[in-house]
PDB file of C-alpha atoms in Angstrom:
ATOM      1  CA  UNK A  77      -9.406  -5.885  14.804  1.00  0.00           C
ATOM      2  CA  UNK A  78     -11.580  -8.974  14.512  1.00  0.00           C
ATOM      3  CA  UNK A  79     -11.107 -12.660  15.271  1.00  0.00           C
ATOM      4  CA  UNK A  80     -11.845 -15.751  13.203  1.00  0.00           C
ATOM      5  CA  UNK A  81     -11.628 -19.426  14.080  1.00  0.00           C
ATOM      6  CA  UNK A  82      -8.209 -20.995  13.551  1.00  0.00           C
ATOM      7  CA  UNK A  83      -7.924 -23.628  10.820  1.00  0.00           C
ATOM      8  CA  UNK A  84      -5.044 -26.005  10.156  1.00  0.00           C
ATOM      9  CA  UNK A  85      -2.278 -24.060   8.359  1.00  0.00           C
ATOM     10  CA  UNK A  86      -0.967 -25.205   5.003  1.00  0.00           C
ATOM     11  CA  UNK A  87       1.768 -22.667   4.196  1.00  0.00           C
ATOM     12  CA  UNK A  88       4.681 -21.717   6.471  1.00  0.00           C
ATOM     13  CA  UNK A  89       7.451 -19.084   6.353  1.00  0.00           C
ATOM     14  CA  UNK A  90      10.052 -18.352   9.025  1.00  0.00           C
ATOM     15  CA  UNK A  91      11.470 -14.853   9.584  1.00  0.00           C
ATOM     16  CA  UNK A  92      13.750 -13.408  12.285  1.00  0.00           C
ATOM     17  CA  UNK A  93      10.827 -11.374  13.661  1.00  0.00           C
ATOM     18  CA  UNK A  94       8.356 -14.256  13.682  1.00  0.00           C
ATOM     19  CA  UNK A  95       6.825 -16.994  11.576  1.00  0.00           C
ATOM     20  CA  UNK A  96       3.921 -16.604   9.162  1.00  0.00           C
ATOM     21  CA  UNK A  97       1.455 -19.315   8.228  1.00  0.00           C
ATOM     22  CA  UNK A  98      -1.801 -19.489   6.308  1.00  0.00           C
ATOM     23  CA  UNK A  99      -4.550 -21.998   5.674  1.00  0.00           C
ATOM     24  CA  UNK A 100      -5.922 -22.434   2.149  1.00  0.00           C
ATOM     25  CA  UNK A 101      -8.469 -21.057   1.494  1.00  0.00           C
ATOM     26  CA  UNK A 102      -7.535 -18.167   3.755  1.00  0.00           C
ATOM     27  CA  UNK A 103     -10.382 -15.997   5.178  1.00  0.00           C
ATOM     28  CA  UNK A 104     -10.280 -12.227   5.630  1.00  0.00           C
ATOM     29  CA  UNK A 105     -13.137 -10.335   7.253  1.00  0.00           C
ATOM     30  CA  UNK A 106     -14.640  -7.065   6.088  1.00  0.00           C
ATOM     31  CA  UNK A 107     -13.080  -6.344   2.689  1.00  0.00           C
ATOM     32  CA  UNK A 108     -14.966  -3.456   1.159  1.00  0.00           C
ATOM     33  CA  UNK A 109     -16.471  -2.425   4.506  1.00  0.00           C
ATOM     34  CA  UNK A 110     -15.810   0.618   6.651  1.00  0.00           C
ATOM     35  CA  UNK A 111     -13.987  -0.205   9.848  1.00  0.00           C
ATOM     36  CA  UNK A 112     -16.788   1.325  11.863  1.00  0.00           C
ATOM     37  CA  UNK A 113     -19.443  -0.955  10.345  1.00  0.00           C
ATOM     38  CA  UNK A 114     -17.613  -4.221   9.760  1.00  0.00           C
ATOM     39  CA  UNK A 115     -19.050  -5.979  12.809  1.00  0.00           C
ATOM     40  CA  UNK A 116     -22.535  -5.410  11.421  1.00  0.00           C
ATOM     41  CA  UNK A 117     -22.102  -5.939   7.684  1.00  0.00           C
ATOM     42  CA  UNK A 118     -18.620  -7.364   7.190  1.00  0.00           C
ATOM     43  CA  UNK A 119     -18.407 -10.530   5.148  1.00  0.00           C
ATOM     44  CA  UNK A 120     -15.711 -13.104   4.740  1.00  0.00           C
ATOM     45  CA  UNK A 121     -13.587 -13.116   1.591  1.00  0.00           C
ATOM     46  CA  UNK A 122     -11.380 -16.102   0.806  1.00  0.00           C
ATOM     47  CA  UNK A 123      -7.935 -16.237  -0.795  1.00  0.00           C
ATOM     48  CA  UNK A 124      -5.385 -18.881  -1.700  1.00  0.00           C
ATOM     49  CA  UNK A 125      -2.088 -19.656  -3.414  1.00  0.00           C
ATOM     50  CA  UNK A 126       0.018 -17.226  -1.352  1.00  0.00           C
ATOM     51  CA  UNK A 127       3.243 -15.883  -2.859  1.00  0.00           C
ATOM     52  CA  UNK A 128       5.835 -14.151  -0.686  1.00  0.00           C
ATOM     53  CA  UNK A 129       6.486 -10.592  -1.927  1.00  0.00           C
ATOM     54  CA  UNK A 130       8.846  -9.234   0.692  1.00  0.00           C
ATOM     55  CA  UNK A 131       9.400  -8.344   4.345  1.00  0.00           C
ATOM     56  CA  UNK A 132      10.634  -5.352   6.288  1.00  0.00           C
ATOM     57  CA  UNK A 133      10.596  -3.648   9.631  1.00  0.00           C
ATOM     58  CA  UNK A 134       6.814  -3.728   9.974  1.00  0.00           C
ATOM     59  CA  UNK A 135       5.893  -7.155   8.631  1.00  0.00           C
ATOM     60  CA  UNK A 136       5.807  -9.613   5.750  1.00  0.00           C
ATOM     61  CA  UNK A 137       3.710  -9.209   2.595  1.00  0.00           C
ATOM     62  CA  UNK A 138       2.140 -11.918   0.429  1.00  0.00           C
ATOM     63  CA  UNK A 139      -0.023 -11.880  -2.678  1.00  0.00           C
ATOM     64  CA  UNK A 140      -3.184 -14.001  -2.788  1.00  0.00           C
ATOM     65  CA  UNK A 141      -5.615 -15.028  -5.499  1.00  0.00           C
ATOM     66  CA  UNK A 142      -9.366 -14.847  -4.792  1.00  0.00           C
ATOM     67  CA  UNK A 143     -10.992 -18.166  -3.904  1.00  0.00           C
ATOM     68  CA  UNK A 144     -14.346 -19.470  -2.785  1.00  0.00           C
ATOM     69  CA  UNK A 145     -14.931 -20.828   0.709  1.00  0.00           C
ATOM     70  CA  UNK A 146     -14.493 -24.345  -0.683  1.00  0.00           C
ATOM     71  CA  UNK A 147     -11.110 -23.472  -2.205  1.00  0.00           C
ATOM     72  CA  UNK A 148     -12.101 -22.984  -5.855  1.00  0.00           C
ATOM     73  CA  UNK A 149     -11.433 -19.818  -7.834  1.00  0.00           C
ATOM     74  CA  UNK A 150     -13.739 -16.867  -7.153  1.00  0.00           C
ATOM     75  CA  UNK A 151     -14.883 -15.122 -10.314  1.00  0.00           C
ATOM     76  CA  UNK A 152     -16.710 -12.424  -8.313  1.00  0.00           C
ATOM     77  CA  UNK A 153     -13.459 -10.769  -7.209  1.00  0.00           C
ATOM     78  CA  UNK A 154     -11.118  -8.991  -9.595  1.00  0.00           C
ATOM     79  CA  UNK A 155      -7.361  -9.275  -9.259  1.00  0.00           C
ATOM     80  CA  UNK A 156      -5.010 -10.368  -6.537  1.00  0.00           C
ATOM     81  CA  UNK A 157      -4.810  -8.968  -3.031  1.00  0.00           C
ATOM     82  CA  UNK A 158      -1.731  -8.379  -0.897  1.00  0.00           C
ATOM     83  CA  UNK A 159      -1.876  -9.320   2.783  1.00  0.00           C
ATOM     84  CA  UNK A 160       0.594  -7.724   5.182  1.00  0.00           C
ATOM     85  CA  UNK A 161       1.154  -9.569   8.471  1.00  0.00           C
ATOM     86  CA  UNK A 162       2.675  -7.435  11.214  1.00  0.00           C
ATOM     87  CA  UNK A 163       5.361  -8.430  13.673  1.00  0.00           C
ATOM     88  CA  UNK A 164       4.389  -8.209  17.346  1.00  0.00           C
ATOM     89  CA  UNK A 165       6.356  -5.005  17.881  1.00  0.00           C
ATOM     90  CA  UNK A 166       4.884  -3.325  14.789  1.00  0.00           C
ATOM     91  CA  UNK A 167       1.189  -3.966  15.328  1.00  0.00           C
ATOM     92  CA  UNK A 168       0.282  -0.311  15.883  1.00  0.00           C
ATOM     93  CA  UNK A 169       2.456   0.735  12.933  1.00  0.00           C
ATOM     94  CA  UNK A 170       0.556  -1.530  10.528  1.00  0.00           C
ATOM     95  CA  UNK A 171      -2.807  -0.463  11.951  1.00  0.00           C
ATOM     96  CA  UNK A 172      -1.773   3.173  11.444  1.00  0.00           C
ATOM     97  CA  UNK A 173      -0.639   2.403   7.886  1.00  0.00           C
ATOM     98  CA  UNK A 174      -4.131   1.169   7.033  1.00  0.00           C
ATOM     99  CA  UNK A 175      -5.664   4.321   8.499  1.00  0.00           C
ATOM    100  CA  UNK A 176      -3.252   6.537   6.540  1.00  0.00           C
ATOM    101  CA  UNK A 177      -4.082   4.725   3.297  1.00  0.00           C
ATOM    102  CA  UNK A 178      -7.805   5.166   3.947  1.00  0.00           C
ATOM    103  CA  UNK A 179      -7.218   8.886   4.510  1.00  0.00           C
ATOM    104  CA  UNK A 180      -5.309   9.135   1.228  1.00  0.00           C
ATOM    105  CA  UNK A 181      -8.052   7.264  -0.608  1.00  0.00           C
ATOM    106  CA  UNK A 182     -10.786   9.497   0.803  1.00  0.00           C
ATOM    107  CA  UNK A 183      -8.717  12.528  -0.208  1.00  0.00           C
ATOM    108  CA  UNK A 184      -8.461  11.233  -3.789  1.00  0.00           C
ATOM    109  CA  UNK A 185      -4.677  10.866  -3.814  1.00  0.00           C
ATOM    110  CA  UNK A 186      -3.736   8.904  -6.966  1.00  0.00           C
ATOM    111  CA  UNK A 187      -1.168   6.152  -7.564  1.00  0.00           C
ATOM    112  CA  UNK A 188      -1.216   4.903  -3.954  1.00  0.00           C
ATOM    113  CA  UNK A 189      -2.112   1.411  -2.776  1.00  0.00           C
ATOM    114  CA  UNK A 190      -5.410   1.000  -0.917  1.00  0.00           C
ATOM    115  CA  UNK A 191      -6.210  -0.678   2.383  1.00  0.00           C
ATOM    116  CA  UNK A 192      -9.435  -2.459   1.492  1.00  0.00           C
ATOM    117  CA  UNK A 193     -10.509  -3.871   4.829  1.00  0.00           C
ATOM    118  CA  UNK A 194     -10.109  -3.310   8.564  1.00  0.00           C
ATOM    119  CA  UNK A 195      -7.163  -4.881  10.409  1.00  0.00           C
ATOM    120  CA  UNK A 196      -7.834  -8.537  11.180  1.00  0.00           C
ATOM    121  CA  UNK A 197      -6.205 -10.402  14.042  1.00  0.00           C
ATOM    122  CA  UNK A 198      -3.446 -12.759  12.894  1.00  0.00           C
ATOM    123  CA  UNK A 199      -4.839 -16.080  14.011  1.00  0.00           C
ATOM    124  CA  UNK A 200      -1.638 -17.959  14.753  1.00  0.00           C
ATOM    125  CA  UNK A 201      -0.015 -15.594  17.266  1.00  0.00           C
ATOM    126  CA  UNK A 202      -1.551 -13.108  19.671  1.00  0.00           C
ATOM    127  CA  UNK A 203      -0.626  -9.460  19.335  1.00  0.00           C
ATOM    128  CA  UNK A 204      -0.244  -9.371  15.543  1.00  0.00           C
ATOM    129  CA  UNK A 205      -2.571  -8.040  12.859  1.00  0.00           C
ATOM    130  CA  UNK A 206      -3.091  -8.342   9.103  1.00  0.00           C
ATOM    131  CA  UNK A 207      -4.219  -5.758   6.565  1.00  0.00           C
ATOM    132  CA  UNK A 208      -5.421  -6.316   3.003  1.00  0.00           C
ATOM    133  CA  UNK A 209      -3.931  -4.144   0.248  1.00  0.00           C
ATOM    134  CA  UNK A 210      -4.607  -3.648  -3.440  1.00  0.00           C
ATOM    135  CA  UNK A 211      -3.604  -3.664  -6.233  1.00  0.00           C
ATOM    136  CA  UNK A 212      -0.842  -6.234  -6.642  1.00  0.00           C
ATOM    137  CA  UNK A 213       1.291  -4.834  -9.456  1.00  0.00           C
ATOM    138  CA  UNK A 214       2.089  -7.237 -12.289  1.00  0.00           C
ATOM    139  CA  UNK A 215       3.628  -6.256 -15.621  1.00  0.00           C
ATOM    140  CA  UNK A 216       4.739  -8.367 -18.612  1.00  0.00           C
ATOM    141  CA  UNK A 217       7.922  -6.308 -18.942  1.00  0.00           C
ATOM    142  CA  UNK A 218       8.674  -6.218 -15.246  1.00  0.00           C
ATOM    143  CA  UNK A 219       8.632  -3.767 -12.363  1.00  0.00           C
ATOM    144  CA  UNK A 220      11.324  -1.278 -11.376  1.00  0.00           C
ATOM    145  CA  UNK A 221      11.854   1.401  -8.736  1.00  0.00           C
ATOM    146  CA  UNK A 222      13.797   3.691 -11.088  1.00  0.00           C
ATOM    147  CA  UNK A 223      12.316   5.891 -13.817  1.00  0.00           C
ATOM    148  CA  UNK A 224      15.584   5.515 -15.710  1.00  0.00           C
ATOM    149  CA  UNK A 225      14.725   1.849 -16.303  1.00  0.00           C
ATOM    150  CA  UNK A 226      11.379   2.750 -17.893  1.00  0.00           C
ATOM    151  CA  UNK A 227      11.017   2.798 -21.674  1.00  0.00           C
ATOM    152  CA  UNK A 228      12.128   6.228 -22.876  1.00  0.00           C
ATOM    153  CA  UNK A 229       9.651   8.758 -24.226  1.00  0.00           C
ATOM    154  CA  UNK A 230       5.998   8.769 -23.264  1.00  0.00           C
ATOM    155  CA  UNK A 231       6.317   6.064 -20.604  1.00  0.00           C
ATOM    156  CA  UNK A 232       8.917   8.064 -18.659  1.00  0.00           C
ATOM    157  CA  UNK A 233       6.753  11.172 -18.841  1.00  0.00           C
ATOM    158  CA  UNK A 234       3.809   9.179 -17.496  1.00  0.00           C
ATOM    159  CA  UNK A 235       5.987   8.070 -14.575  1.00  0.00           C
ATOM    160  CA  UNK A 236       6.954  11.692 -13.873  1.00  0.00           C
ATOM    161  CA  UNK A 237       3.294  12.735 -13.914  1.00  0.00           C
ATOM    162  CA  UNK A 238       2.437   9.971 -11.449  1.00  0.00           C
ATOM    163  CA  UNK A 239       5.175  11.101  -9.037  1.00  0.00           C
ATOM    164  CA  UNK A 240       4.109  14.754  -9.232  1.00  0.00           C
ATOM    165  CA  UNK A 241       0.401  13.957  -8.852  1.00  0.00           C
ATOM    166  CA  UNK A 242       1.046  11.796  -5.799  1.00  0.00           C
ATOM    167  CA  UNK A 243       3.324  14.366  -4.177  1.00  0.00           C
ATOM    168  CA  UNK A 244       0.838  17.208  -4.663  1.00  0.00           C
ATOM    169  CA  UNK A 245      -2.088  15.005  -3.580  1.00  0.00           C
ATOM    170  CA  UNK A 246      -0.390  13.864  -0.392  1.00  0.00           C
ATOM    171  CA  UNK A 247       0.540  17.408   0.580  1.00  0.00           C
ATOM    172  CA  UNK A 248      -3.070  18.481   0.033  1.00  0.00           C
ATOM    173  CA  UNK A 249      -4.135  15.618   2.309  1.00  0.00           C
ATOM    174  CA  UNK A 250      -1.582  16.803   4.931  1.00  0.00           C
ATOM    175  CA  UNK A 251       0.276  13.472   4.768  1.00  0.00           C
ATOM    176  CA  UNK A 252       4.011  12.986   4.311  1.00  0.00           C
ATOM    177  CA  UNK A 253       6.302   9.980   4.525  1.00  0.00           C
ATOM    178  CA  UNK A 254       9.945   8.979   4.353  1.00  0.00           C
ATOM    179  CA  UNK A 255      11.698   6.256   2.360  1.00  0.00           C
ATOM    180  CA  UNK A 256       9.191   6.445  -0.511  1.00  0.00           C
ATOM    181  CA  UNK A 257       8.621   3.121  -2.275  1.00  0.00           C
ATOM    182  CA  UNK A 258       7.490   3.337  -5.933  1.00  0.00           C
ATOM    183  CA  UNK A 259       6.674   0.320  -8.094  1.00  0.00           C
ATOM    184  CA  UNK A 260       6.942   1.369 -11.748  1.00  0.00           C
ATOM    185  CA  UNK A 261       5.785  -0.639 -14.764  1.00  0.00           C
ATOM    186  CA  UNK A 262       8.721  -0.609 -17.167  1.00  0.00           C
ATOM    187  CA  UNK A 263       6.641  -0.590 -20.358  1.00  0.00           C
ATOM    188  CA  UNK A 264       3.911   1.880 -19.362  1.00  0.00           C
ATOM    189  CA  UNK A 265       5.483   4.112 -16.719  1.00  0.00           C
ATOM    190  CA  UNK A 266       2.492   3.651 -14.400  1.00  0.00           C
ATOM    191  CA  UNK A 267       3.506   4.077 -10.747  1.00  0.00           C
ATOM    192  CA  UNK A 268       2.105   2.662  -7.526  1.00  0.00           C
ATOM    193  CA  UNK A 269       3.467   3.877  -4.190  1.00  0.00           C
ATOM    194  CA  UNK A 270       3.516   1.247  -1.444  1.00  0.00           C
ATOM    195  CA  UNK A 271       4.656   0.825   2.166  1.00  0.00           C
ATOM    196  CA  UNK A 272       3.306   3.764   4.172  1.00  0.00           C
ATOM    197  CA  UNK A 273       4.499   2.534   7.560  1.00  0.00           C
ATOM    198  CA  UNK A 274       6.470   5.782   8.061  1.00  0.00           C
ATOM    199  CA  UNK A 275       3.666   8.076   6.869  1.00  0.00           C
ATOM    200  CA  UNK A 276       2.246  10.665   9.238  1.00  0.00           C
ATOM    201  CA  UNK A 277       0.130  13.795   9.372  1.00  0.00           C
ATOM    202  CA  UNK A 278       2.002  17.031   8.739  1.00  0.00           C
ATOM    203  CA  UNK A 279       0.388  18.598  11.826  1.00  0.00           C
ATOM    204  CA  UNK A 280       0.936  15.764  14.290  1.00  0.00           C
ATOM    205  CA  UNK A 281       3.294  17.818  16.468  1.00  0.00           C
ATOM    206  CA  UNK A 282       2.187  18.717  19.979  1.00  0.00           C
ATOM    207  CA  UNK A 283       1.999  22.423  19.129  1.00  0.00           C
ATOM    208  CA  UNK A 284      -0.078  21.843  15.977  1.00  0.00           C
ATOM    209  CA  UNK A 285       2.437  23.531  13.689  1.00  0.00           C
ATOM    210  CA  UNK A 286       3.394  22.091  10.310  1.00  0.00           C
ATOM    211  CA  UNK A 287       6.474  19.888  10.111  1.00  0.00           C
ATOM    212  CA  UNK A 288       8.448  22.074   7.719  1.00  0.00           C
ATOM    213  CA  UNK A 289      11.531  19.861   7.746  1.00  0.00           C
ATOM    214  CA  UNK A 290       9.413  16.782   7.098  1.00  0.00           C
ATOM    215  CA  UNK A 291       7.683  18.458   4.166  1.00  0.00           C
ATOM    216  CA  UNK A 292      11.005  19.454   2.614  1.00  0.00           C
ATOM    217  CA  UNK A 293      12.388  15.956   3.141  1.00  0.00           C
ATOM    218  CA  UNK A 294       9.336  14.315   1.581  1.00  0.00           C
ATOM    219  CA  UNK A 295       9.364  16.589  -1.470  1.00  0.00           C
ATOM    220  CA  UNK A 296      13.120  16.091  -1.889  1.00  0.00           C
ATOM    221  CA  UNK A 297      12.705  12.311  -1.860  1.00  0.00           C
ATOM    222  CA  UNK A 298       9.920  12.439  -4.424  1.00  0.00           C
ATOM    223  CA  UNK A 299      11.810  14.763  -6.749  1.00  0.00           C
ATOM    224  CA  UNK A 300      14.945  12.606  -6.418  1.00  0.00           C
ATOM    225  CA  UNK A 301      13.044   9.810  -8.185  1.00  0.00           C
ATOM    226  CA  UNK A 302      13.110  11.867 -11.393  1.00  0.00           C
ATOM    227  CA  UNK A 303      16.208  11.804 -13.661  1.00  0.00           C
ATOM    228  CA  UNK A 304      17.914  15.093 -14.472  1.00  0.00           C
ATOM    229  CA  UNK A 305      17.025  14.677 -18.154  1.00  0.00           C
ATOM    230  CA  UNK A 306      13.329  15.010 -17.238  1.00  0.00           C
ATOM    231  CA  UNK A 307      13.627  17.981 -14.881  1.00  0.00           C
ATOM    232  CA  UNK A 308      12.357  20.577 -17.375  1.00  0.00           C
ATOM    233  CA  UNK A 309       9.291  18.466 -18.110  1.00  0.00           C
ATOM    234  CA  UNK A 310       8.824  17.911 -14.378  1.00  0.00           C
ATOM    235  CA  UNK A 311       8.954  21.598 -13.491  1.00  0.00           C
ATOM    236  CA  UNK A 312       6.463  22.417 -16.241  1.00  0.00           C
ATOM    237  CA  UNK A 313       4.032  19.699 -15.114  1.00  0.00           C
ATOM    238  CA  UNK A 314       4.451  20.560 -11.425  1.00  0.00           C
ATOM    239  CA  UNK A 315       3.572  24.175 -12.166  1.00  0.00           C
ATOM    240  CA  UNK A 316       0.503  23.001 -14.077  1.00  0.00           C
ATOM    241  CA  UNK A 317      -0.670  20.800 -11.182  1.00  0.00           C
ATOM    242  CA  UNK A 318      -0.128  23.502  -8.563  1.00  0.00           C
ATOM    243  CA  UNK A 319      -2.041  26.031 -10.649  1.00  0.00           C
ATOM    244  CA  UNK A 320      -4.938  23.603 -11.080  1.00  0.00           C
ATOM    245  CA  UNK A 321      -5.046  23.029  -7.301  1.00  0.00           C
ATOM    246  CA  UNK A 322      -5.091  26.768  -6.643  1.00  0.00           C
ATOM    247  CA  UNK A 323      -8.125  27.143  -8.930  1.00  0.00           C
ATOM    248  CA  UNK A 324     -10.140  24.418  -7.152  1.00  0.00           C
TER     249      UNK A 324
END
């Protein structure tokens, strides 16, 4: 993680696990850089207008709009960015989440959020870190976590395909998780999986063997996202994806 000078904060939130505050514009170092090279070529990106998205066991998450160093809008950056600020006790968990997301991205796993910069030190309290995530999902019809809420027909089938593609991709990357968190656009069925704080490598056991129970649990959770009415379509598409993987 890397340090930046502390500026006077403008925004404040209080949580049981710790407060969160930001200046505006808010700097983040190294977006778009590899963690290994950020000290040499990392640049500052600036964000503003934070909006609280939610909090959990690992930290609090906020969306930000791109800004220039002077506080104006930044037309060179596309879309909003989510910043997760860890609690003190969850620092290593959030750092690991970023590493897991980078592994998934390098493995080409679709429909998963991306960690787009190295962990930065949280400037207002020692022992906490921040990670930058993208995309921030916005939909004119709203976001749901249930495929049953998605417009029937093609949109629901798209959602099923996203779930299957992510499940197969994560298994190929040897990554599993628990308590899967999908964000589903109600009008399109597009899915983005977020919150990988519980994700881990299948072979992380001391003896190097695969975590069979964890794999079964992960697949069961993913398949449970799909309504019974779409099971036949799901089985057909899952078979198609597995066969395509076997031919690669």
